[in-house]
Short mmCIF file of C-alpha atoms and ligand atoms in Angstrom, two decimals:
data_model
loop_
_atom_site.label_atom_id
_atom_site.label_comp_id
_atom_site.label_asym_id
_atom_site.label_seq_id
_atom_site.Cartn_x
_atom_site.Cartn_y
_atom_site.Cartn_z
CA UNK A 391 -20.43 39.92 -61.11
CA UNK A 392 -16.80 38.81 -60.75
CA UNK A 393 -13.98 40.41 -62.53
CA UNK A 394 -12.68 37.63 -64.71
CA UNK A 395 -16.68 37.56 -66.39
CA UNK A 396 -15.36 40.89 -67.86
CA UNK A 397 -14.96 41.45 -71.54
CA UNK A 398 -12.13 43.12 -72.36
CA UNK A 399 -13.80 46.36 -73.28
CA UNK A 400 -16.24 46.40 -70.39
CA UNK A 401 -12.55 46.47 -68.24
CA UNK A 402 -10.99 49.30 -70.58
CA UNK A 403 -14.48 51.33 -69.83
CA UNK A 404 -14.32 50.80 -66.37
CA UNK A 405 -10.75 51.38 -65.85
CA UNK A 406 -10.95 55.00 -67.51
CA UNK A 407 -14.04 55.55 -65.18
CA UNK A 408 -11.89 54.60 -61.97
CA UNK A 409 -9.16 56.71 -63.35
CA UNK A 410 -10.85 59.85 -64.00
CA UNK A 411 -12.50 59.76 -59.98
CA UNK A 412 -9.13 58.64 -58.87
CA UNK A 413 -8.06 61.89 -60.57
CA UNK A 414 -10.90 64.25 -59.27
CA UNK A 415 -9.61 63.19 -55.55
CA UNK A 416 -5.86 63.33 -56.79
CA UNK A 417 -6.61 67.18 -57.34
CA UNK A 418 -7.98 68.00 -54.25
CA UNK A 419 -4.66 68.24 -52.69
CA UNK A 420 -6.18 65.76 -49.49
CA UNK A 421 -3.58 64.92 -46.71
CA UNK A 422 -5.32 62.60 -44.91
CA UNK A 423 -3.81 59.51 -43.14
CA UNK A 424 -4.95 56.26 -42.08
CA UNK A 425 -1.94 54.78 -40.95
CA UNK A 426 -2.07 53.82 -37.47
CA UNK A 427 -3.93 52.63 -34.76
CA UNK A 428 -3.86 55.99 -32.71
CA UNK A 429 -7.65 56.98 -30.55
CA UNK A 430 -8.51 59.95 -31.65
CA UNK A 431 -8.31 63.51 -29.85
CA UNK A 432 -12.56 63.27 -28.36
CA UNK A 433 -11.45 59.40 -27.73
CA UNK A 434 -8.70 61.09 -25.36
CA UNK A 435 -10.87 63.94 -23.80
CA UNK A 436 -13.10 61.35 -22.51
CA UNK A 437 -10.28 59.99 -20.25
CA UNK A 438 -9.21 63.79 -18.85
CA UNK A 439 -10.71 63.75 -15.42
CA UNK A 440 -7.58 61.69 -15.15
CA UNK A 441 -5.29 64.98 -14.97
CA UNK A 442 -6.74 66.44 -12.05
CA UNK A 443 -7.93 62.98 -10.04
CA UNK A 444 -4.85 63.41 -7.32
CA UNK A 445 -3.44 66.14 -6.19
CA UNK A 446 -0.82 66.22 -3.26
CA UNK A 447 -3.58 66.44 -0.90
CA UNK A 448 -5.09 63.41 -1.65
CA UNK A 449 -2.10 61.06 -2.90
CA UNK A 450 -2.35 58.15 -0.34
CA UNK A 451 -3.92 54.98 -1.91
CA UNK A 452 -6.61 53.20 -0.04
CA UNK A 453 -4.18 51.64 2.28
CA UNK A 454 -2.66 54.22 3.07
CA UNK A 455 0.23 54.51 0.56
CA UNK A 456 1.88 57.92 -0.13
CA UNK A 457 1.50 57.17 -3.64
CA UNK A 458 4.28 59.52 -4.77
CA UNK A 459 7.09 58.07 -2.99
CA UNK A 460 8.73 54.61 -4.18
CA UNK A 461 8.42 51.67 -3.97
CA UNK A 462 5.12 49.02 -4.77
CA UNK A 463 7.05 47.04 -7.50
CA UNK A 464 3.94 44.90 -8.69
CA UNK A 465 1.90 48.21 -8.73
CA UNK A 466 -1.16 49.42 -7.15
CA UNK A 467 -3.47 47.00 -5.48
CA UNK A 468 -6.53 48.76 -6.28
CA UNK A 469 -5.95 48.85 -9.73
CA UNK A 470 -4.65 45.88 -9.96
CA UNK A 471 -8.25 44.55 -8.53
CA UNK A 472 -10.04 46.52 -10.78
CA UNK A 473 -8.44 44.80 -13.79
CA UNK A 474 -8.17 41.58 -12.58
CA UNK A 475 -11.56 40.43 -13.73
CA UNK A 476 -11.56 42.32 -16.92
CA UNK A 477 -8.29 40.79 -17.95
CA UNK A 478 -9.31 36.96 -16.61
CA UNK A 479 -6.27 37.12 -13.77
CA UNK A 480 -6.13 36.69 -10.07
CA UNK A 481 -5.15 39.66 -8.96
CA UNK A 482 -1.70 38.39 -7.13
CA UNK A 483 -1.19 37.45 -10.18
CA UNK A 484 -1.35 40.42 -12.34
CA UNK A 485 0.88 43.50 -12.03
CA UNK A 486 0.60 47.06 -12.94
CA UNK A 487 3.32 48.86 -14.68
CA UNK A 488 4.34 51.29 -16.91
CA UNK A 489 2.36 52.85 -19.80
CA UNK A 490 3.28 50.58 -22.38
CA UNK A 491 2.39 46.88 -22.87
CA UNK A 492 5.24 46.81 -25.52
CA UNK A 493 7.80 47.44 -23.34
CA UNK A 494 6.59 44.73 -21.30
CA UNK A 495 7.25 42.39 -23.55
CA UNK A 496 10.40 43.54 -24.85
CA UNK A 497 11.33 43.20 -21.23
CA UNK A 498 10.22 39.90 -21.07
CA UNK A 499 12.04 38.35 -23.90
CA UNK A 500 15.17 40.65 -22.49
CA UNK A 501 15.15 38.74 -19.36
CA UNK A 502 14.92 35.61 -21.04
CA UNK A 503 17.35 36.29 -23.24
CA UNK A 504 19.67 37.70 -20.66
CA UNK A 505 18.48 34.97 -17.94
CA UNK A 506 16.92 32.22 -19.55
CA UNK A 507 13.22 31.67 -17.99
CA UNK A 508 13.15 29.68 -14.92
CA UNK A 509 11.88 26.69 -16.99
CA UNK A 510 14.99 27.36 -19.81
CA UNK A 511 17.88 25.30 -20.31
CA UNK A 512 19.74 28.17 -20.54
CA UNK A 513 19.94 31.85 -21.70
CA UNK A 514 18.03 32.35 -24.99
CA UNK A 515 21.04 34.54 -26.14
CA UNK A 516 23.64 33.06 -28.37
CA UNK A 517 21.36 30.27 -29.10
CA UNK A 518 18.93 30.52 -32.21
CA UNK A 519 15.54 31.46 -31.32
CA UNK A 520 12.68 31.25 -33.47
CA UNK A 521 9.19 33.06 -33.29
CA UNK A 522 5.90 32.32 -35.00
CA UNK A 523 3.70 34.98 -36.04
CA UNK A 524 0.35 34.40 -36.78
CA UNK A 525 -0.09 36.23 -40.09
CA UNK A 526 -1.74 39.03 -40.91
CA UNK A 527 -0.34 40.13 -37.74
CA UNK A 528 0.74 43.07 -35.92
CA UNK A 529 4.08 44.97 -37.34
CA UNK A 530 5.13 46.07 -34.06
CA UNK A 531 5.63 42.52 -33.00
CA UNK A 532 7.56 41.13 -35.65
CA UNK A 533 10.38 44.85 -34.99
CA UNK A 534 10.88 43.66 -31.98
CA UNK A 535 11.35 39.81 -32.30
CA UNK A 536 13.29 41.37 -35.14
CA UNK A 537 15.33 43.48 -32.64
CA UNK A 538 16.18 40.75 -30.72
CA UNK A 539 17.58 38.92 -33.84
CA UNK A 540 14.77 36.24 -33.51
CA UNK A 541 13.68 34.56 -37.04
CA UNK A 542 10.15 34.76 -37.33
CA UNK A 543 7.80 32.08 -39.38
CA UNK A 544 4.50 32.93 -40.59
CA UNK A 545 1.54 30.84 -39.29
CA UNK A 546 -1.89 30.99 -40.56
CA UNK A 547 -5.05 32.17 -38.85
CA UNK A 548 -8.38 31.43 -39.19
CA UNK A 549 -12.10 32.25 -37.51
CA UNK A 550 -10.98 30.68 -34.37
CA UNK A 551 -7.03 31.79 -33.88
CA UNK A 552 -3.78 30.41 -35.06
CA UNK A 553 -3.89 27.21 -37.12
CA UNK A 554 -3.22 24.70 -34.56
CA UNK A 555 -2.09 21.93 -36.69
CA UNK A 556 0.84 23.86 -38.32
CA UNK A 557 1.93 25.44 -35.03
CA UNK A 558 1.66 21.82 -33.21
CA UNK A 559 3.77 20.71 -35.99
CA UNK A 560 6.30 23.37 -35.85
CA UNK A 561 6.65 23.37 -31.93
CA UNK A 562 7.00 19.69 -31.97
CA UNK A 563 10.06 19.13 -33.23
CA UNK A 564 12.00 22.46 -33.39
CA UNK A 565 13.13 23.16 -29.56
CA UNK A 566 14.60 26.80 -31.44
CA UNK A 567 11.04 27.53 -31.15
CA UNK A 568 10.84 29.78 -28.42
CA UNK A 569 6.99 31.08 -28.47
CA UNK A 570 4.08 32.49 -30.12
CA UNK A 571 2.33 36.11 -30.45
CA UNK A 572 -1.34 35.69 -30.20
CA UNK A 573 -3.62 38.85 -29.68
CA UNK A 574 -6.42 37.05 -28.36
CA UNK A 575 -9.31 39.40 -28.78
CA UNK A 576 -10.84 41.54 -32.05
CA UNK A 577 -6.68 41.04 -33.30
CA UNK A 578 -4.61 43.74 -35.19
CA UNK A 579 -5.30 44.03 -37.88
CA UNK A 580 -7.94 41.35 -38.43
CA UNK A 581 -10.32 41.44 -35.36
CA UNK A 582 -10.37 37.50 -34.57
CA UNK A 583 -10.81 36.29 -31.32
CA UNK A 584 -9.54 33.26 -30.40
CA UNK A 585 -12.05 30.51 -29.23
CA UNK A 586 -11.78 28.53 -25.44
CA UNK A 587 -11.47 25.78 -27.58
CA UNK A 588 -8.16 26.89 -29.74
CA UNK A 589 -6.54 28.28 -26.39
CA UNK A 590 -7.15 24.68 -24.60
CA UNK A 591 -5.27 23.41 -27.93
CA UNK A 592 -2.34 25.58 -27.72
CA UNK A 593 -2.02 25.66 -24.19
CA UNK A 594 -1.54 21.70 -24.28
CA UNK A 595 -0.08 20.88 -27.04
CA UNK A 596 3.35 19.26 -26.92
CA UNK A 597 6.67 21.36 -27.32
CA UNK A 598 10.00 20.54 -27.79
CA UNK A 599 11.13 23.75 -26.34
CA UNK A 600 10.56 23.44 -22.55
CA UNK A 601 10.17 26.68 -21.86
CA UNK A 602 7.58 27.68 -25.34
CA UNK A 603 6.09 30.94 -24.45
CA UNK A 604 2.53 32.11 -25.32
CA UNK A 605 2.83 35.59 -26.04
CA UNK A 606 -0.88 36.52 -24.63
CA UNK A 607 -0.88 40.46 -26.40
CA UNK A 608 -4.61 41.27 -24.86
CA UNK A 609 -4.19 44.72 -26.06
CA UNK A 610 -7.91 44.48 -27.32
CA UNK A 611 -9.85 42.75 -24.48
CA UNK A 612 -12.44 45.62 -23.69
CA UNK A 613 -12.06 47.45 -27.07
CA UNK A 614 -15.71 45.85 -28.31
CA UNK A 615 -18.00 47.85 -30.79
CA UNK A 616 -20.95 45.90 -30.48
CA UNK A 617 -22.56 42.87 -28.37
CA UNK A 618 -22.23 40.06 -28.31
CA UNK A 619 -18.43 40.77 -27.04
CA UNK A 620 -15.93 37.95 -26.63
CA UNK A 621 -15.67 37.11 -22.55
CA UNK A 622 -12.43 36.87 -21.09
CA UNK A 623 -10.83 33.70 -21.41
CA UNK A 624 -9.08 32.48 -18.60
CA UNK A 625 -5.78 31.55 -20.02
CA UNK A 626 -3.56 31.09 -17.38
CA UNK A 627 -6.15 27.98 -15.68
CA UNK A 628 -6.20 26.63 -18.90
CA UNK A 629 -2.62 26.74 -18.91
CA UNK A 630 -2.31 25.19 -15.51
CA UNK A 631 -4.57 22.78 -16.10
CA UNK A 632 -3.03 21.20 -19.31
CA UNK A 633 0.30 21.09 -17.19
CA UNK A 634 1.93 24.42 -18.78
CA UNK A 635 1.36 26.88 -16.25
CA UNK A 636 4.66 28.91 -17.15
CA UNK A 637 3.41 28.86 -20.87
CA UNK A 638 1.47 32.15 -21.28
CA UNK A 639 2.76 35.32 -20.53
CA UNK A 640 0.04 38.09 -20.51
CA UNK A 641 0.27 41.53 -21.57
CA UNK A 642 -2.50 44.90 -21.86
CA UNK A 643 -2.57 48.03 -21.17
CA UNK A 644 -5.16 51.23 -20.98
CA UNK A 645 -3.35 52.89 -23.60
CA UNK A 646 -6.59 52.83 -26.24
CA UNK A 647 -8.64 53.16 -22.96
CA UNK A 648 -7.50 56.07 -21.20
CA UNK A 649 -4.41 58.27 -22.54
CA UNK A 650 -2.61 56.11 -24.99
CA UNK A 651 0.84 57.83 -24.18
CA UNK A 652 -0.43 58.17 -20.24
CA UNK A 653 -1.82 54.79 -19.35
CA UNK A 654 -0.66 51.39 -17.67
CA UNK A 655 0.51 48.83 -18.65
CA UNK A 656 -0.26 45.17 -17.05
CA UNK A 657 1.67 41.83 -16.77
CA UNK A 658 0.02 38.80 -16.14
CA UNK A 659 1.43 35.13 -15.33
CA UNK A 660 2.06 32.23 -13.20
CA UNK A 661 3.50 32.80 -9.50
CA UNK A 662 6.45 31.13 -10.44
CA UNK A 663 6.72 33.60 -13.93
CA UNK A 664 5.24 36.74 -12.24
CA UNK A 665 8.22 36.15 -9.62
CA UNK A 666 10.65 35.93 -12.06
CA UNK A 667 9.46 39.12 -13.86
CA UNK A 668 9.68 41.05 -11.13
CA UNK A 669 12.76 39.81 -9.60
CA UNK A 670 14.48 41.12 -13.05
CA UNK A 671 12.21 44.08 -13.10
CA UNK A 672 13.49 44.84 -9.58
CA UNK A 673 17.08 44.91 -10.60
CA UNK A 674 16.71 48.32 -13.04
CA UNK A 675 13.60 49.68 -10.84
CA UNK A 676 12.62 50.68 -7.47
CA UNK A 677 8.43 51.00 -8.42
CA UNK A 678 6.22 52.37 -10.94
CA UNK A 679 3.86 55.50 -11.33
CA UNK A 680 1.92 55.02 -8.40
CA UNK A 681 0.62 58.14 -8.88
CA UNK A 682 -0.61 57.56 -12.26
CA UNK A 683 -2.40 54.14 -11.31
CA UNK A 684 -4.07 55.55 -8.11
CA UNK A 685 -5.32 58.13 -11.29
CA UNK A 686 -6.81 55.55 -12.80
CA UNK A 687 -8.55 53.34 -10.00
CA UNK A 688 -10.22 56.61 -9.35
CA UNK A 689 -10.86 57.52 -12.54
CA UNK A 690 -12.86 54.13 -13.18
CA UNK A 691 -13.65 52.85 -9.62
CA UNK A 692 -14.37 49.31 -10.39
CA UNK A 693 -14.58 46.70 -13.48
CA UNK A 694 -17.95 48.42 -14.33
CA UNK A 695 -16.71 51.94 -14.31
CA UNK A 696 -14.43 50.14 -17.56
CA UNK A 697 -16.85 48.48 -18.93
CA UNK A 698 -19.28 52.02 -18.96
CA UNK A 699 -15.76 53.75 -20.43
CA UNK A 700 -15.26 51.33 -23.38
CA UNK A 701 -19.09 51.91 -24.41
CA UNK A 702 -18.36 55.51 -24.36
CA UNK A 703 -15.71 54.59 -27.12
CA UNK A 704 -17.41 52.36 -28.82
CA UNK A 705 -20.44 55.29 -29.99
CA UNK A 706 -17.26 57.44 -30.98
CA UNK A 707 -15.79 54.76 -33.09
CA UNK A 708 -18.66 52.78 -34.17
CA UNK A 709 -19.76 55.49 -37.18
CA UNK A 710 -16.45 55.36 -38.20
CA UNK A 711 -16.09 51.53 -38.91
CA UNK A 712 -19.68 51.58 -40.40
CA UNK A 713 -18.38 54.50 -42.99
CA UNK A 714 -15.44 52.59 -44.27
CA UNK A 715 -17.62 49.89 -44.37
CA UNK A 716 -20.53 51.58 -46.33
CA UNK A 717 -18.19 53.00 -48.80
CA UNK A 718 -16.08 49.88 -49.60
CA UNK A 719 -19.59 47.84 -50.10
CA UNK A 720 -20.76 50.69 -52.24
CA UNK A 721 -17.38 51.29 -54.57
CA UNK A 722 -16.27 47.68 -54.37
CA UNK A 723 -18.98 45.35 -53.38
CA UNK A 724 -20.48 45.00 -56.88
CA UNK A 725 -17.52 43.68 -59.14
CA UNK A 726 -16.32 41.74 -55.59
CA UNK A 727 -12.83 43.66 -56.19
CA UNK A 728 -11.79 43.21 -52.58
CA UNK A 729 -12.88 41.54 -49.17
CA UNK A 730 -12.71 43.12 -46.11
CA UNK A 731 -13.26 42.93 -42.67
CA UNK A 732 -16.03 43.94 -40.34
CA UNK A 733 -14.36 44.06 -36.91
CA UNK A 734 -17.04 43.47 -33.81
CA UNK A 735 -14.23 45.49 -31.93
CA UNK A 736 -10.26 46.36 -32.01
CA UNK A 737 -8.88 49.45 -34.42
CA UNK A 738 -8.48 48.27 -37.55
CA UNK A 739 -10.22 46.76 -41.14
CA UNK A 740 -8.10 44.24 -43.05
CA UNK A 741 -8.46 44.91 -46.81
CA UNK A 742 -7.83 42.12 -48.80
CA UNK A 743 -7.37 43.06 -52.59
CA UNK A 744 -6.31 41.29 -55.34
CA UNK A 745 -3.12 39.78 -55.54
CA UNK A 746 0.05 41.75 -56.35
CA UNK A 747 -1.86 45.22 -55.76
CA UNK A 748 -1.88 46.09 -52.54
CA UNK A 749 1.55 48.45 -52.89
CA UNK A 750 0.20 49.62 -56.26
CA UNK A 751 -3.03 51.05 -53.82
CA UNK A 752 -0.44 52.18 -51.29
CA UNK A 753 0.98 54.22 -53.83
CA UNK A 754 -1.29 55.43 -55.55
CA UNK A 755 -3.69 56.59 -52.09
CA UNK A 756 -0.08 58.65 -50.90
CA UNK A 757 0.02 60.24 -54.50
CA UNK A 758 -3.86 61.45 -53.74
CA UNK A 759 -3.28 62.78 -50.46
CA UNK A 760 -3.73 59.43 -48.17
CA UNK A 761 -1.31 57.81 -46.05
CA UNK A 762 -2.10 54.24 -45.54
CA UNK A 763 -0.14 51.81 -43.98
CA UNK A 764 3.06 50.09 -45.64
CA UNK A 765 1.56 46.90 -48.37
CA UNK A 766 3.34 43.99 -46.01
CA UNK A 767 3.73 45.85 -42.75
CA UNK A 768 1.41 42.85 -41.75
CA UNK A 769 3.39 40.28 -42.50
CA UNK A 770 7.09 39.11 -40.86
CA UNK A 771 10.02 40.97 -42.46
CA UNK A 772 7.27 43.80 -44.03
CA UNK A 773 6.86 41.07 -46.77
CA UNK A 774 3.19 40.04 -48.02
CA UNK A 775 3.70 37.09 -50.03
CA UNK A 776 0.73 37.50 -51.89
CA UNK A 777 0.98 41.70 -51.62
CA UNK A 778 -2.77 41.57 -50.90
CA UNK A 779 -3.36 42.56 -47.81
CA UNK A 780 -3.66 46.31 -46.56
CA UNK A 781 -4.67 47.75 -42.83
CA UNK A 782 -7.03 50.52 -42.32
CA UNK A 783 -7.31 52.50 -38.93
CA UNK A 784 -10.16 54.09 -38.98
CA UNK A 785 -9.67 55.30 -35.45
CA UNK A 786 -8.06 58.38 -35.13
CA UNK A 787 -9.07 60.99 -37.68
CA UNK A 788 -13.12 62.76 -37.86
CA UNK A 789 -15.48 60.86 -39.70
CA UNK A 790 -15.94 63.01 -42.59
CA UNK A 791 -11.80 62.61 -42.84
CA UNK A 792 -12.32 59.16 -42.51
CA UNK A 793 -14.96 58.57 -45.34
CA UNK A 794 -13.27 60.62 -47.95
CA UNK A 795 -10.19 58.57 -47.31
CA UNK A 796 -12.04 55.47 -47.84
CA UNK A 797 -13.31 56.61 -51.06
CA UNK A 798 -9.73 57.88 -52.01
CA UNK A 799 -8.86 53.57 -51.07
CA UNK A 800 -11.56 52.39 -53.35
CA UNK A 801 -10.92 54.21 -56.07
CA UNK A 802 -7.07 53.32 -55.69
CA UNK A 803 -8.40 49.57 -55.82
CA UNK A 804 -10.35 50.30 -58.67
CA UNK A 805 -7.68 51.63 -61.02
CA UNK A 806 -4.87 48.57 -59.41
CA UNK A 807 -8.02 45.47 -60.06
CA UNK A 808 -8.69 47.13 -63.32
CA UNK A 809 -5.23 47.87 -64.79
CA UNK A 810 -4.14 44.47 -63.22
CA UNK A 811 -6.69 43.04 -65.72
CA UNK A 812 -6.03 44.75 -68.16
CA UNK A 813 -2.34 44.43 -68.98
N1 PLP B 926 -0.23 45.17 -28.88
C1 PLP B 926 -1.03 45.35 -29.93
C2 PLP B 926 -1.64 44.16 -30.60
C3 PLP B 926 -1.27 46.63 -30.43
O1 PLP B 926 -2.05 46.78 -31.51
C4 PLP B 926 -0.66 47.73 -29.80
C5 PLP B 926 -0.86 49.09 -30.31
O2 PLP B 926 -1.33 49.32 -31.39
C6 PLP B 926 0.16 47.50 -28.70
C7 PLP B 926 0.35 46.20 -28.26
C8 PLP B 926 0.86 48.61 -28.01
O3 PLP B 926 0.45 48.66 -26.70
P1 PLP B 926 1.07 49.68 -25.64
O4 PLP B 926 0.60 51.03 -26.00
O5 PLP B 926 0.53 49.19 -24.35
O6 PLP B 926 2.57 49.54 -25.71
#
């Protein structure tokens, strides 16, 4: 049964039903929040061996590196190795970092804005630059094209990844199109990954920018919740073989694998790109944390010892993704007042209510106790067209937490569909 089949005082009925649960949750006093895409405290104990794994008696790396002096720019070779094949790049290619894949890319657009790439014209600076998001996307992204004073433009997704035809159309003939954020695998917030088939498409298509960057955010690309899991795509021969080598630019990191404020970061691109990152990278550093990536090889040994981690995960999070699941079929599934998603993987469930109440829910979950994410934090500029579309992460606090704010949700969507209706 469908909303609009409603008479009038069937919706009057139902609304003062959704009102009066909405009010037995509002007097609870909850404070419960389900903002952000955090692992949760038994997520992070599984990753604590890492404190203790070196110790000043045992900080040399397999060859031989003192691990706690400087130096090793492109970061541990052993790690490195380990993530190579997990990540779908030659290990010469792929370097070890920091602990945050965000600052990787901030430095990456830095540099080209500072430096130009070595395929730019010239210096992105000064010059208007424009960035396409695929929508819903990830907020993060959008602050810090924002930062940068890039424009973003919205492009559509579907099953398979960005909508090729409107971003071969846009790239075409607007060289102020610098590049494109794609988070190939189970994407925030919607948990699509893109198809071999969609990255062939973008990685040839035509730009008029010469130096059109693929963003490649795999911040999800072990982070599966059930089988059959996405295999990694090998972006940068597809890239190479279409005649764009220099086009993607990849990013991950382990920090929603090990310690999120703890891990490492990676960087992943063509020789000619990785050089250039580094040569930049080498002007404000003399190494990374050696010490913290010798941790990790350690820690997980080989691509297995990953693999064997992320399944560990995946039981923690799994019950928590099937509650919000279970409740939203259950409170919402029989009037069909909202869609959302089931994610095979990634941290987060894309709610999809009706039209123009989305910050109505918002604002009605904080006045019963549950913080949920800004209505539009999805979308460019914080600005949901349609103010429809809300982000759950489910991730971080205990399932019982996590099902009473999902009840607290649907009964917010309840009273917004209803009173929407009804005025
Ligand atoms: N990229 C995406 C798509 C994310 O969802 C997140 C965190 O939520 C990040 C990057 C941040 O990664 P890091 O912790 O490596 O900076």
């Amino acid at each position: 049964m469908s909303l609009s089949s409603l008479t009038p005082q069937e919706i009057a009925s139902r609304l003062e039903t959704a009102t009066a649960d909405y009010e037995r949750f509002a007097a609870r006093g909850l404070s419960l929040d389900i903002t952000r895409g955090k692992p949760s405290a038994a997520q992070l104990d599984l990753a604590d061996e890492l404190l203790t794994a070196v110790t000043g008696a045992d900080a040399a790396s397999a060859d031989g590196t003192d691990t706690r002096n400087y130096g090793g720019l492109h970061g541990l070779p052993e790690l490195r190795e380990i993530f190579s094949p997990l990540l779908g790049v030659p290990t010469e290619q792929l370097l070890a970092q920091g602990n945050s894949s965000l600052t990787l890319m901030r430095d990456a657009l830095a540099f080209a804005m500072l430096h130009g790439r070595p395929d730019s014209a010239a210096p992105w600076a000064g010059t208007p630059v424009r960035m396409l998001c695929p929508v819903p996307g990830y907020d993060r992204h959008f602050g810090l094209a924002e930062s940068l004073g890039f424009e973003l433009v919205p492009v559509a997704t579907d099953a398979e990844g960005p909508d090729v035809d409107q971003v071969a159309s846009l790239v075409a003939g607007d060289p102020s199109i610098k590049g494109i954020w794609i988070v190939p695998v189970h994407s925030n917030p919607i948990g699509v990954s893109i198809s071999e088939r969609r990255t062939r498409e973008l990685m040839a298509l035509p730009a008029a920018a010469g130096d059109f960057t693929v963003l490649w955010d795999n911040a999800y690309a072990l982070h599966h919740l059930r089988e059959p899991h996405p295999e990694p795509i090998d972006v940068l021969g597809i890239a190479a073989e279409a005649g764009n080598a220099d086009r993607p630019l990849v990013f991950a990191s382990t920090s929603k694998i090990t310690h999120a404020g703890a891990g490492v970061a990676f960087f992943g691109a063509s020789p000619t790109l990785v050089d250039w990152f580094a040569r930049h990278t080498a002007a404000g550093a003399i190494g990374p944390d050696k010490v913290n990536h010798l941790r990790h090889a350690r820690f997980f040994g080989s691509p297995e010892g990953v693999r064997a981690h992320m399944r560990k995960h995946a039981e923690l999070l799994n019950p928590k993704f099937a509650a919000v699941d279970e409740v939203f079929s259950r409170e919402l599934g029989p009037e069909d007042l909202a869609a959302w998603t089931n994610p095979s993987g990634g941290y987060f469930i894309t709610l999809a209510v009706p039209p123009g109440t989305a910050s109505h829910v918002v604002k009605l979950a904080a006045e019963a106790g549950v913080k949920l994410t800004p209505a539009g934090a999805t979308h460019p500029h914080g600005v949901d067209p349609d103010d429809a579309i809300i982000r759950i992460a489910p991730t971080m606090p205990p399932l019982e937490e996590v099902e009473v704010a999902a009840e607290v949700v649907a009964a917010c969507v309840r009273v917004a569909a209803y009173e929407a209706v009804a005025s």
